[in-house]
Amino acid sequence: MEEKQTYTISIYSENNIGLLNRISGIFLKRHINIESLNVSGSEIENVSRFVIVVNITESWARRIVGQIEKQIEVIKAYYHTDDETIFQETALFKIKSDLLFDQRQIQNIIKESHSEIVTVSRDFFVIAKTGRRYEIEALYDELQPYGIMQFTRSGRISVSKERMDISTMLKEFQLIN
Amino acid sequence: METKTLTQKQEKKETTMRISGAEAVIHCLLAEGVDLVYGYPGGAIMPIYDELYKFQDKLHHVLTRHEQGATHAAQGYARVSGKVGVAMATSGPGATNLVTGIADAQIDSTPMVCITGQVASHLLGSDAFQETDIVGISTPVTKWNHQITSASEIPEVMAKAFYIARSGRPGPVLIDITKNAQFEEFDFSYEKCTGIRSYNSKPEIEKSKVEQAADLINKAKKPFIVWGQGIILGQAEEELKQLIEKAGIPAASTLLGLSALDSDHEFNTGMVGMHGNYGPNVLTNECDVLIALGMRFDDRVTGDLSTYAKQAKVVHFEIDPAEIDKNVKTEVAILGNVKESLQRVLPLIDNNKHEAWHGEFKKRYAIEFDEVIKNDLHPEKEGLTMGEVIDQINKASEHKAVIVTDVGQHQMIACRYAKFNKTKSNITSGGLGTMGFALPAAIGAKMGDPEREVVAVIGDGGYQMTIQELGTIFQTGAAVKIVVLNNDFLGMVRQWQQLFFDRRYASTELVNPDFVKIAEGYHIKAKRVSKREDLQGAVQEMMASEEAYFLEVKVEKEDNVFPMIPTGSSVSDVRLS
C-alpha cells in the first residue's frame, strides 16, 4: 500500500480567467483536499505560477499532474516532495498594542522568533513571521496566551531544488512562430 | 486573453471589414470550413441567428427539437465526417441543455464547437433572465471553454476553439458570447490558429521507444492487440491492418474502435469489454505482450485492474500523455499520433504467424458460438431476439451501413453482431452511456455522409428520451432508418436487477405508446414486426426506402446480453450465461 505524503504541485500557466476553476476541479472530482494554494506571477513575464500543497500518494500525484497538464492553458506542471523543495509560508498576527509595552515577554518572543513588527498603532500592532509551518505554529502557541486579535497564514510558496526548464520550452515556441 | 497562439501567416494586405460580432461568428465558421450547424435559437443568441438567416446559402442550420439533440447531431456528424461538429444554443436553459452532449463528446473524444449566447456583459453575475454561468458549468466537461464579452475577441477565440477541438486528442469546446459582443461592430480579420504555446497537440515520437516496442512485439510468443477509437481519429486503419497482418497478431476492438478493421478480417477476434467476446476477454489474461493502440483502458474494458493482464508486458500507443500509466502500467509507452507511431514501428516488425496462439481464440469463439451466438442469431424459441434483427440488418446492408446505437442491451447486441467493412461505421455513446443519443446522432451521421445508409438501433427507453427529433427528421428529410428494439423494459437495468438484485424489477418496466402512430404523426413511414417470418421482409423494405423509415421490432421481453463481466470482476471471469 502506497503511503500518502505531502507533495507540492507547481504549475506554470497562462494568466487566464477560469483556469483556477479547471485546476481545482481536478482535485475536487478525486476528493483530494487542497491544503494550501498560492497563485502569483513567475520568473517569466505573463506566466502565472500555482503552488498547491496536497497530501496524496505518489501515483496520485503523477496522475494529477498529467490531468493538470492536459488543460490547454497549462504550460507545465511538476510535483515535488518537501525534501525536493525550498518552501516558506508567511503569517500575520494582530495583537493589542498595550501588550507590546506591558508584557516585556512579547518583545522577547518577537526577537527570538525572528519575526518583525509590520505596524504599530494606538490599538494594535502586527507581527509578520515567515518560515516553515512548524515555526509559525510555535509562534502562535507562544503568543496565544496573550490574546491574538487576528491571525492569518499564507499558502505555501516554494521553489524546487531541481531546474524547471520553462523558459526553454517557451523560447522553442517563439522560434516556431 | 493572454494565451499565446500561433496563427497561419497570410499575405499582409488589408483584409479587415467593419462588421458586427454576430456576423464575425459566421465568417469565422465559414473560414473554418463549416457548412452545417445544429441548434436552437433564443433571446441571447438572436443576433447570430439573424446573421445565419442572411448567410443561409453558405451555412446551413438544422433546427433540432431540443438543444441536447443539437449536440448529439453534431457528434454524429463529426464522427462520420471526421470534421468538427458545431452546435448553437441560447443562454440559460438553452446552454444547460447542451451539457449532456458536451460531456458525451468529451469522454468519447469527439471534436465539437458549441456556441452559446449570453446575457449582456453589464448583466453578468446579476441573475438576469436566462443567465447561467455556462463556462463554470461546462468546465469539467470541455476540452476548453471561454466567454467572450467584446466583439474584438471573436476571431482569435474562434480560431483557437477550432484548433483545440480538432487537434491532439479531439474534444468539445464551448464559446459563450455576450449579447453586446454580438451587436458590437469592429474591424474584422481572421487568421487560423496553428499552435498554442501551452498546448502540445502533437507529442514527439521517441525513437528509442519505437525500437523497444518493436523488439517486444518481435519476441512475443502470444501477442495480442487491443485497438480503440484512436485508430479512427488518427486515421491509422491501414497501419493497424499492416501490423496485424505482418506480425500475425490476433486483435480485438474496444466499443469505440469498432469498424476500424473489417469485421470479417481473419485476425479480428471481436470486441473486448464487459459484453465483449469471450476469447479476447479471457486471453487478455494469457497473452505475453499486450499492444494497446489508441485506447485508454476504460474500466468497462479492464474489469478488475488488479487482475488485468498482469502476466503481460504492455505496449501502449497513445496521444494523450495523461492516459499513459493511468490505469495500466506499461512496459513501453509510445506517446504520439498513433498513425505516425505505427509507421515508424512497422519497418522494424518481423513477419510472423502465431498460428497456435490464434487457434486459442478460435477455440474460445467456438465455445461462445455454442453457448451464446447460436441462440442470439438463430434462436429456436418463439420470441424474436435482438441479435437476429442485427443479423438481418447486416444481410440487407451488406455490411456497408453506418450503425448508430443508443445505450443499453440493444447497443451491446448491435456492437457484438453488426458487421462493418468500412471505417467510421459504428457511432455509439461509449464513455458517458447517454440514453437518447442515437436518434439525433443518426441525423448528424446521415448529414455527415449523405451517400451512406444510416441505421439507428435504439431501445424503447432511450428512444423516448429524444423522440422529439423525429420532427427534425421530418423537417430536414434526413433519410435515417430507425429500428426500435422494443422489449417494454429498460432492458440493461432489468438484466442487472435479475442477476444482482434478486429479480426486483424496480421501475424498469415501461408502458409504451404506439410508436408506429407517433412516427406516422411525423409523416415517417412506419411498420411494426413481432413475428420471425415478417422480420426479413420488413428489414429489406426499410433498407430499400429512399426516405426515413421507422421499424419497431417487438423482441423477447427478458433476454439477457452475454457474455458478461460483472462489475469489478476479472476479464477472465467472463460469464457465458
PDB file of N, CA and C in Angstrom, chain B residues 187-274:
ATOM      1  N   ASP B 187     -13.415  46.001 -36.457  1.00  0.00           N
ATOM      2  CA  ASP B 187     -12.706  45.718 -37.719  1.00  0.00           C
ATOM      3  C   ASP B 187     -12.296  44.256 -37.715  1.00  0.00           C
ATOM      4  N   PHE B 188     -12.945  43.478 -38.553  1.00  0.00           N
ATOM      5  CA  PHE B 188     -12.754  42.013 -38.530  1.00  0.00           C
ATOM      6  C   PHE B 188     -11.684  41.565 -39.516  1.00  0.00           C
ATOM      7  N   SER B 189     -10.813  40.703 -39.075  1.00  0.00           N
ATOM      8  CA  SER B 189      -9.938  39.938 -39.976  1.00  0.00           C
ATOM      9  C   SER B 189      -9.720  38.586 -39.301  1.00  0.00           C
ATOM     10  N   TYR B 190      -9.384  37.577 -40.081  1.00  0.00           N
ATOM     11  CA  TYR B 190      -9.314  36.228 -39.494  1.00  0.00           C
ATOM     12  C   TYR B 190      -8.043  35.512 -39.891  1.00  0.00           C
ATOM     13  N   GLU B 191      -7.404  34.940 -38.891  1.00  0.00           N
ATOM     14  CA  GLU B 191      -6.245  34.084 -39.147  1.00  0.00           C
ATOM     15  C   GLU B 191      -6.441  32.793 -38.387  1.00  0.00           C
ATOM     16  N   LYS B 192      -6.236  31.681 -39.052  1.00  0.00           N
ATOM     17  CA  LYS B 192      -6.414  30.378 -38.392  1.00  0.00           C
ATOM     18  C   LYS B 192      -5.320  30.156 -37.356  1.00  0.00           C
ATOM     19  N   CYS B 193      -5.679  29.489 -36.298  1.00  0.00           N
ATOM     20  CA  CYS B 193      -4.714  29.175 -35.248  1.00  0.00           C
ATOM     21  C   CYS B 193      -3.935  27.917 -35.664  1.00  0.00           C
ATOM     22  N   THR B 194      -2.635  27.959 -35.488  1.00  0.00           N
ATOM     23  CA  THR B 194      -1.827  26.774 -35.831  1.00  0.00           C
ATOM     24  C   THR B 194      -1.008  26.273 -34.652  1.00  0.00           C
ATOM     25  N   GLY B 195      -1.169  26.883 -33.501  1.00  0.00           N
ATOM     26  CA  GLY B 195      -0.428  26.405 -32.334  1.00  0.00           C
ATOM     27  C   GLY B 195      -0.687  27.269 -31.127  1.00  0.00           C
ATOM     28  N   ILE B 196      -0.586  26.660 -29.964  1.00  0.00           N
ATOM     29  CA  ILE B 196      -0.760  27.375 -28.694  1.00  0.00           C
ATOM     30  C   ILE B 196       0.419  26.978 -27.822  1.00  0.00           C
ATOM     31  N   ARG B 197       1.103  27.943 -27.236  1.00  0.00           N
ATOM     32  CA  ARG B 197       2.364  27.604 -26.574  1.00  0.00           C
ATOM     33  C   ARG B 197       2.194  26.664 -25.384  1.00  0.00           C
ATOM     34  N   SER B 198       1.021  26.709 -24.741  1.00  0.00           N
ATOM     35  CA  SER B 198       0.842  25.852 -23.569  1.00  0.00           C
ATOM     36  C   SER B 198       0.189  24.514 -23.923  1.00  0.00           C
ATOM     37  N   TYR B 199       0.056  24.234 -25.219  1.00  0.00           N
ATOM     38  CA  TYR B 199      -0.679  23.026 -25.624  1.00  0.00           C
ATOM     39  C   TYR B 199       0.094  22.320 -26.733  1.00  0.00           C
ATOM     40  N   ASN B 200       0.627  21.171 -26.391  1.00  0.00           N
ATOM     41  CA  ASN B 200       1.388  20.396 -27.372  1.00  0.00           C
ATOM     42  C   ASN B 200       0.473  19.322 -27.954  1.00  0.00           C
ATOM     43  N   SER B 201      -0.097  19.612 -29.122  1.00  0.00           N
ATOM     44  CA  SER B 201      -1.096  18.691 -29.679  1.00  0.00           C
ATOM     45  C   SER B 201      -0.455  17.504 -30.384  1.00  0.00           C
ATOM     46  N   LYS B 202       0.846  17.587 -30.620  1.00  0.00           N
ATOM     47  CA  LYS B 202       1.495  16.502 -31.367  1.00  0.00           C
ATOM     48  C   LYS B 202       2.812  16.139 -30.690  1.00  0.00           C
ATOM     49  N   PRO B 203       2.726  15.301 -29.676  1.00  0.00           N
ATOM     50  CA  PRO B 203       3.965  14.963 -28.961  1.00  0.00           C
ATOM     51  C   PRO B 203       4.972  14.292 -29.887  1.00  0.00           C
ATOM     52  N   GLU B 204       6.233  14.571 -29.612  1.00  0.00           N
ATOM     53  CA  GLU B 204       7.337  13.995 -30.402  1.00  0.00           C
ATOM     54  C   GLU B 204       7.433  12.492 -30.131  1.00  0.00           C
ATOM     55  N   ILE B 205       7.574  11.713 -31.190  1.00  0.00           N
ATOM     56  CA  ILE B 205       7.694  10.255 -31.006  1.00  0.00           C
ATOM     57  C   ILE B 205       9.161   9.916 -30.731  1.00  0.00           C
ATOM     58  N   GLU B 206       9.400   9.179 -29.646  1.00  0.00           N
ATOM     59  CA  GLU B 206      10.776   8.850 -29.271  1.00  0.00           C
ATOM     60  C   GLU B 206      11.247   7.603 -30.007  1.00  0.00           C
ATOM     61  N   LYS B 207      12.386   7.737 -30.684  1.00  0.00           N
ATOM     62  CA  LYS B 207      12.929   6.634 -31.483  1.00  0.00           C
ATOM     63  C   LYS B 207      13.224   5.410 -30.601  1.00  0.00           C
ATOM     64  N   SER B 208      13.785   5.653 -29.424  1.00  0.00           N
ATOM     65  CA  SER B 208      14.154   4.523 -28.547  1.00  0.00           C
ATOM     66  C   SER B 208      12.917   3.723 -28.141  1.00  0.00           C
ATOM     67  N   LYS B 209      11.810   4.409 -27.931  1.00  0.00           N
ATOM     68  CA  LYS B 209      10.565   3.715 -27.539  1.00  0.00           C
ATOM     69  C   LYS B 209      10.054   2.876 -28.707  1.00  0.00           C
ATOM     70  N   VAL B 210      10.164   3.433 -29.897  1.00  0.00           N
ATOM     71  CA  VAL B 210       9.736   2.701 -31.093  1.00  0.00           C
ATOM     72  C   VAL B 210      10.535   1.402 -31.208  1.00  0.00           C
ATOM     73  N   GLU B 211      11.830   1.497 -30.982  1.00  0.00           N
ATOM     74  CA  GLU B 211      12.688   0.302 -31.085  1.00  0.00           C
ATOM     75  C   GLU B 211      12.356  -0.711 -29.991  1.00  0.00           C
ATOM     76  N   GLN B 212      12.126  -0.197 -28.779  1.00  0.00           N
ATOM     77  CA  GLN B 212      11.780  -1.112 -27.675  1.00  0.00           C
ATOM     78  C   GLN B 212      10.453  -1.828 -27.961  1.00  0.00           C
ATOM     79  N   ALA B 213       9.508  -1.075 -28.490  1.00  0.00           N
ATOM     80  CA  ALA B 213       8.193  -1.662 -28.796  1.00  0.00           C
ATOM     81  C   ALA B 213       8.340  -2.746 -29.854  1.00  0.00           C
ATOM     82  N   ALA B 214       9.080  -2.441 -30.901  1.00  0.00           N
ATOM     83  CA  ALA B 214       9.263  -3.415 -31.986  1.00  0.00           C
ATOM     84  C   ALA B 214       9.944  -4.678 -31.458  1.00  0.00           C
ATOM     85  N   ASP B 215      10.924  -4.481 -30.591  1.00  0.00           N
ATOM     86  CA  ASP B 215      11.649  -5.613 -30.018  1.00  0.00           C
ATOM     87  C   ASP B 215      10.703  -6.508 -29.213  1.00  0.00           C
ATOM     88  N   LEU B 216       9.876  -5.871 -28.387  1.00  0.00           N
ATOM     89  CA  LEU B 216       8.923  -6.651 -27.575  1.00  0.00           C
ATOM     90  C   LEU B 216       7.933  -7.399 -28.464  1.00  0.00           C
ATOM     91  N   ILE B 217       7.451  -6.725 -29.494  1.00  0.00           N
ATOM     92  CA  ILE B 217       6.466  -7.363 -30.390  1.00  0.00           C
ATOM     93  C   ILE B 217       7.120  -8.534 -31.126  1.00  0.00           C
ATOM     94  N   ASN B 218       8.345  -8.338 -31.572  1.00  0.00           N
ATOM     95  CA  ASN B 218       9.033  -9.406 -32.316  1.00  0.00           C
ATOM     96  C   ASN B 218       9.329 -10.619 -31.449  1.00  0.00           C
ATOM     97  N   LYS B 219       9.621 -10.385 -30.169  1.00  0.00           N
ATOM     98  CA  LYS B 219       9.967 -11.501 -29.279  1.00  0.00           C
ATOM     99  C   LYS B 219       8.735 -12.195 -28.695  1.00  0.00           C
ATOM    100  N   ALA B 220       7.575 -11.598 -28.847  1.00  0.00           N
ATOM    101  CA  ALA B 220       6.372 -12.143 -28.204  1.00  0.00           C
ATOM    102  C   ALA B 220       5.984 -13.493 -28.794  1.00  0.00           C
ATOM    103  N   LYS B 221       5.578 -14.394 -27.921  1.00  0.00           N
ATOM    104  CA  LYS B 221       5.064 -15.694 -28.372  1.00  0.00           C
ATOM    105  C   LYS B 221       3.538 -15.639 -28.499  1.00  0.00           C
ATOM    106  N   LYS B 222       2.941 -14.861 -27.589  1.00  0.00           N
ATOM    107  CA  LYS B 222       1.472 -14.769 -27.588  1.00  0.00           C
ATOM    108  C   LYS B 222       1.053 -13.287 -27.547  1.00  0.00           C
ATOM    109  N   PRO B 223       1.328 -12.552 -28.626  1.00  0.00           N
ATOM    110  CA  PRO B 223       0.971 -11.127 -28.625  1.00  0.00           C
ATOM    111  C   PRO B 223      -0.522 -10.918 -28.902  1.00  0.00           C
ATOM    112  N   PHE B 224      -1.049  -9.849 -28.378  1.00  0.00           N
ATOM    113  CA  PHE B 224      -2.476  -9.565 -28.568  1.00  0.00           C
ATOM    114  C   PHE B 224      -2.645  -8.047 -28.682  1.00  0.00           C
ATOM    115  N   ILE B 225      -3.421  -7.640 -29.687  1.00  0.00           N
ATOM    116  CA  ILE B 225      -3.663  -6.203 -29.914  1.00  0.00           C
ATOM    117  C   ILE B 225      -5.073  -5.832 -29.448  1.00  0.00           C
ATOM    118  N   VAL B 226      -5.173  -4.759 -28.709  1.00  0.00           N
ATOM    119  CA  VAL B 226      -6.485  -4.152 -28.461  1.00  0.00           C
ATOM    120  C   VAL B 226      -6.419  -2.730 -29.014  1.00  0.00           C
ATOM    121  N   TRP B 227      -7.286  -2.448 -29.976  1.00  0.00           N
ATOM    122  CA  TRP B 227      -7.255  -1.093 -30.529  1.00  0.00           C
ATOM    123  C   TRP B 227      -8.525  -0.338 -30.131  1.00  0.00           C
ATOM    124  N   GLY B 228      -8.385   0.987 -30.090  1.00  0.00           N
ATOM    125  CA  GLY B 228      -9.514   1.831 -29.709  1.00  0.00           C
ATOM    126  C   GLY B 228      -9.826   2.872 -30.765  1.00  0.00           C
ATOM    127  N   GLN B 229     -10.596   3.869 -30.371  1.00  0.00           N
ATOM    128  CA  GLN B 229     -11.029   4.887 -31.321  1.00  0.00           C
ATOM    129  C   GLN B 229      -9.870   5.742 -31.834  1.00  0.00           C
ATOM    130  N   GLY B 230      -8.754   5.718 -31.086  1.00  0.00           N
ATOM    131  CA  GLY B 230      -7.579   6.466 -31.534  1.00  0.00           C
ATOM    132  C   GLY B 230      -7.175   6.079 -32.945  1.00  0.00           C
ATOM    133  N   ILE B 231      -7.408   4.838 -33.324  1.00  0.00           N
ATOM    134  CA  ILE B 231      -7.081   4.392 -34.688  1.00  0.00           C
ATOM    135  C   ILE B 231      -7.937   5.168 -35.698  1.00  0.00           C
ATOM    136  N   ILE B 232      -9.212   5.335 -35.381  1.00  0.00           N
ATOM    137  CA  ILE B 232     -10.111   6.044 -36.304  1.00  0.00           C
ATOM    138  C   ILE B 232      -9.798   7.544 -36.295  1.00  0.00           C
ATOM    139  N   LEU B 233      -9.642   8.105 -35.104  1.00  0.00           N
ATOM    140  CA  LEU B 233      -9.367   9.545 -35.002  1.00  0.00           C
ATOM    141  C   LEU B 233      -8.018   9.884 -35.640  1.00  0.00           C
ATOM    142  N   GLY B 234      -7.070   8.968 -35.530  1.00  0.00           N
ATOM    143  CA  GLY B 234      -5.742   9.201 -36.105  1.00  0.00           C
ATOM    144  C   GLY B 234      -5.608   8.729 -37.542  1.00  0.00           C
ATOM    145  N   GLN B 235      -6.698   8.220 -38.107  1.00  0.00           N
ATOM    146  CA  GLN B 235      -6.717   7.703 -39.489  1.00  0.00           C
ATOM    147  C   GLN B 235      -5.620   6.655 -39.699  1.00  0.00           C
ATOM    148  N   ALA B 236      -5.513   5.753 -38.725  1.00  0.00           N
ATOM    149  CA  ALA B 236      -4.439   4.754 -38.755  1.00  0.00           C
ATOM    150  C   ALA B 236      -4.968   3.357 -39.097  1.00  0.00           C
ATOM    151  N   GLU B 237      -6.108   3.291 -39.774  1.00  0.00           N
ATOM    152  CA  GLU B 237      -6.715   1.991 -40.069  1.00  0.00           C
ATOM    153  C   GLU B 237      -5.780   1.114 -40.904  1.00  0.00           C
ATOM    154  N   GLU B 238      -5.131   1.698 -41.896  1.00  0.00           N
ATOM    155  CA  GLU B 238      -4.267   0.917 -42.776  1.00  0.00           C
ATOM    156  C   GLU B 238      -3.038   0.402 -42.012  1.00  0.00           C
ATOM    157  N   GLU B 239      -2.484   1.252 -41.162  1.00  0.00           N
ATOM    158  CA  GLU B 239      -1.313   0.848 -40.370  1.00  0.00           C
ATOM    159  C   GLU B 239      -1.681  -0.261 -39.392  1.00  0.00           C
ATOM    160  N   LEU B 240      -2.871  -0.180 -38.808  1.00  0.00           N
ATOM    161  CA  LEU B 240      -3.345  -1.239 -37.902  1.00  0.00           C
ATOM    162  C   LEU B 240      -3.388  -2.567 -38.652  1.00  0.00           C
ATOM    163  N   LYS B 241      -3.984  -2.524 -39.834  1.00  0.00           N
ATOM    164  CA  LYS B 241      -4.124  -3.738 -40.646  1.00  0.00           C
ATOM    165  C   LYS B 241      -2.744  -4.302 -41.009  1.00  0.00           C
ATOM    166  N   GLN B 242      -1.836  -3.414 -41.385  1.00  0.00           N
ATOM    167  CA  GLN B 242      -0.488  -3.873 -41.769  1.00  0.00           C
ATOM    168  C   GLN B 242       0.229  -4.541 -40.602  1.00  0.00           C
ATOM    169  N   LEU B 243       0.092  -3.952 -39.418  1.00  0.00           N
ATOM    170  CA  LEU B 243       0.757  -4.528 -38.234  1.00  0.00           C
ATOM    171  C   LEU B 243       0.199  -5.916 -37.937  1.00  0.00           C
ATOM    172  N   ILE B 244      -1.122  -5.998 -37.956  1.00  0.00           N
ATOM    173  CA  ILE B 244      -1.776  -7.277 -37.657  1.00  0.00           C
ATOM    174  C   ILE B 244      -1.331  -8.342 -38.650  1.00  0.00           C
ATOM    175  N   GLU B 245      -1.331  -7.986 -39.913  1.00  0.00           N
ATOM    176  CA  GLU B 245      -1.033  -8.977 -40.952  1.00  0.00           C
ATOM    177  C   GLU B 245       0.452  -9.337 -40.993  1.00  0.00           C
ATOM    178  N   LYS B 246       1.306  -8.335 -40.821  1.00  0.00           N
ATOM    179  CA  LYS B 246       2.742  -8.602 -40.890  1.00  0.00           C
ATOM    180  C   LYS B 246       3.194  -9.464 -39.703  1.00  0.00           C
ATOM    181  N   ALA B 247       2.748  -9.098 -38.522  1.00  0.00           N
ATOM    182  CA  ALA B 247       3.196  -9.808 -37.329  1.00  0.00           C
ATOM    183  C   ALA B 247       2.289 -10.972 -36.959  1.00  0.00           C
ATOM    184  N   GLY B 248       1.173 -11.131 -37.662  1.00  0.00           N
ATOM    185  CA  GLY B 248       0.254 -12.248 -37.399  1.00  0.00           C
ATOM    186  C   GLY B 248      -0.317 -12.197 -35.995  1.00  0.00           C
ATOM    187  N   ILE B 249      -0.792 -11.028 -35.605  1.00  0.00           N
ATOM    188  CA  ILE B 249      -1.270 -10.861 -34.216  1.00  0.00           C
ATOM    189  C   ILE B 249      -2.789 -10.813 -34.159  1.00  0.00           C
ATOM    190  N   PRO B 250      -3.403 -11.677 -33.350  1.00  0.00           N
ATOM    191  CA  PRO B 250      -4.845 -11.554 -33.157  1.00  0.00           C
ATOM    192  C   PRO B 250      -5.178 -10.212 -32.498  1.00  0.00           C
ATOM    193  N   ALA B 251      -6.304  -9.642 -32.898  1.00  0.00           N
ATOM    194  CA  ALA B 251      -6.626  -8.288 -32.426  1.00  0.00           C
ATOM    195  C   ALA B 251      -8.103  -8.183 -32.083  1.00  0.00           C
ATOM    196  N   ALA B 252      -8.402  -7.309 -31.152  1.00  0.00           N
ATOM    197  CA  ALA B 252      -9.804  -7.048 -30.788  1.00  0.00           C
ATOM    198  C   ALA B 252      -9.980  -5.549 -30.600  1.00  0.00           C
ATOM    199  N   SER B 253     -11.213  -5.117 -30.742  1.00  0.00           N
ATOM    200  CA  SER B 253     -11.526  -3.689 -30.667  1.00  0.00           C
ATOM    201  C   SER B 253     -12.191  -3.354 -29.338  1.00  0.00           C
ATOM    202  N   THR B 254     -12.051  -2.094 -28.937  1.00  0.00           N
ATOM    203  CA  THR B 254     -12.919  -1.589 -27.871  1.00  0.00           C
ATOM    204  C   THR B 254     -14.255  -1.215 -28.532  1.00  0.00           C
ATOM    205  N   LEU B 255     -15.210  -0.827 -27.722  1.00  0.00           N
ATOM    206  CA  LEU B 255     -16.525  -0.445 -28.253  1.00  0.00           C
ATOM    207  C   LEU B 255     -16.398   0.663 -29.302  1.00  0.00           C
ATOM    208  N   LEU B 256     -15.563   1.668 -29.013  1.00  0.00           N
ATOM    209  CA  LEU B 256     -15.456   2.801 -29.928  1.00  0.00           C
ATOM    210  C   LEU B 256     -14.479   2.566 -31.075  1.00  0.00           C
ATOM    211  N   GLY B 257     -13.712   1.510 -30.982  1.00  0.00           N
ATOM    212  CA  GLY B 257     -12.763   1.229 -32.069  1.00  0.00           C
ATOM    213  C   GLY B 257     -13.392   0.427 -33.196  1.00  0.00           C
ATOM    214  N   LEU B 258     -14.600  -0.086 -32.963  1.00  0.00           N
ATOM    215  CA  LEU B 258     -15.259  -0.943 -33.958  1.00  0.00           C
ATOM    216  C   LEU B 258     -15.346  -0.254 -35.314  1.00  0.00           C
ATOM    217  N   SER B 259     -15.169  -1.033 -36.341  1.00  0.00           N
ATOM    218  CA  SER B 259     -15.232  -0.646 -37.754  1.00  0.00           C
ATOM    219  C   SER B 259     -13.901  -0.150 -38.303  1.00  0.00           C
ATOM    220  N   ALA B 260     -12.878   0.005 -37.432  1.00  0.00           N
ATOM    221  CA  ALA B 260     -11.556   0.416 -37.939  1.00  0.00           C
ATOM    222  C   ALA B 260     -10.930  -0.710 -38.758  1.00  0.00           C
ATOM    223  N   LEU B 261     -11.322  -1.948 -38.453  1.00  0.00           N
ATOM    224  CA  LEU B 261     -10.827  -3.111 -39.200  1.00  0.00           C
ATOM    225  C   LEU B 261     -12.051  -3.917 -39.622  1.00  0.00           C
ATOM    226  N   ASP B 262     -12.001  -4.435 -40.833  1.00  0.00           N
ATOM    227  CA  ASP B 262     -13.115  -5.231 -41.358  1.00  0.00           C
ATOM    228  C   ASP B 262     -13.538  -6.301 -40.339  1.00  0.00           C
ATOM    229  N   SER B 263     -14.835  -6.374 -40.070  1.00  0.00           N
ATOM    230  CA  SER B 263     -15.324  -7.355 -39.080  1.00  0.00           C
ATOM    231  C   SER B 263     -14.917  -8.775 -39.445  1.00  0.00           C
ATOM    232  N   ASP B 264     -14.832  -9.069 -40.740  1.00  0.00           N
ATOM    233  CA  ASP B 264     -14.534 -10.441 -41.168  1.00  0.00           C
ATOM    234  C   ASP B 264     -13.040 -10.691 -41.397  1.00  0.00           C
ATOM    235  N   HIS B 265     -12.203  -9.735 -41.037  1.00  0.00           N
ATOM    236  CA  HIS B 265     -10.763  -9.953 -41.190  1.00  0.00           C
ATOM    237  C   HIS B 265     -10.345 -11.150 -40.335  1.00  0.00           C
ATOM    238  N   GLU B 266      -9.488 -11.994 -40.884  1.00  0.00           N
ATOM    239  CA  GLU B 266      -9.176 -13.260 -40.196  1.00  0.00           C
ATOM    240  C   GLU B 266      -8.541 -13.065 -38.822  1.00  0.00           C
ATOM    241  N   PHE B 267      -7.869 -11.940 -38.587  1.00  0.00           N
ATOM    242  CA  PHE B 267      -7.251 -11.723 -37.279  1.00  0.00           C
ATOM    243  C   PHE B 267      -8.122 -10.896 -36.342  1.00  0.00           C
ATOM    244  N   ASN B 268      -9.295 -10.486 -36.813  1.00  0.00           N
ATOM    245  CA  ASN B 268     -10.197  -9.712 -35.960  1.00  0.00           C
ATOM    246  C   ASN B 268     -10.963 -10.681 -35.058  1.00  0.00           C
ATOM    247  N   THR B 269     -10.657 -10.649 -33.778  1.00  0.00           N
ATOM    248  CA  THR B 269     -11.273 -11.611 -32.850  1.00  0.00           C
ATOM    249  C   THR B 269     -12.481 -11.025 -32.135  1.00  0.00           C
ATOM    250  N   GLY B 270     -12.879  -9.817 -32.511  1.00  0.00           N
ATOM    251  CA  GLY B 270     -14.116  -9.272 -31.948  1.00  0.00           C
ATOM    252  C   GLY B 270     -13.871  -8.087 -31.046  1.00  0.00           C
ATOM    253  N   MET B 271     -14.629  -8.039 -29.958  1.00  0.00           N
ATOM    254  CA  MET B 271     -14.642  -6.859 -29.084  1.00  0.00           C
ATOM    255  C   MET B 271     -14.288  -7.272 -27.664  1.00  0.00           C
ATOM    256  N   VAL B 272     -13.499  -6.450 -27.003  1.00  0.00           N
ATOM    257  CA  VAL B 272     -13.221  -6.684 -25.580  1.00  0.00           C
ATOM    258  C   VAL B 272     -14.224  -5.914 -24.737  1.00  0.00           C
ATOM    259  N   GLY B 273     -14.235  -6.194 -23.450  1.00  0.00           N
ATOM    260  CA  GLY B 273     -15.058  -5.399 -22.547  1.00  0.00           C
ATOM    261  C   GLY B 273     -16.178  -6.177 -21.900  1.00  0.00           C
ATOM    262  N   MET B 274     -16.960  -5.454 -21.134  1.00  0.00           N
ATOM    263  CA  MET B 274     -17.999  -6.056 -20.291  1.00  0.00           C
ATOM    264  C   MET B 274     -18.909  -7.018 -21.058  1.00  0.00           C
TER     265      MET B 274
END
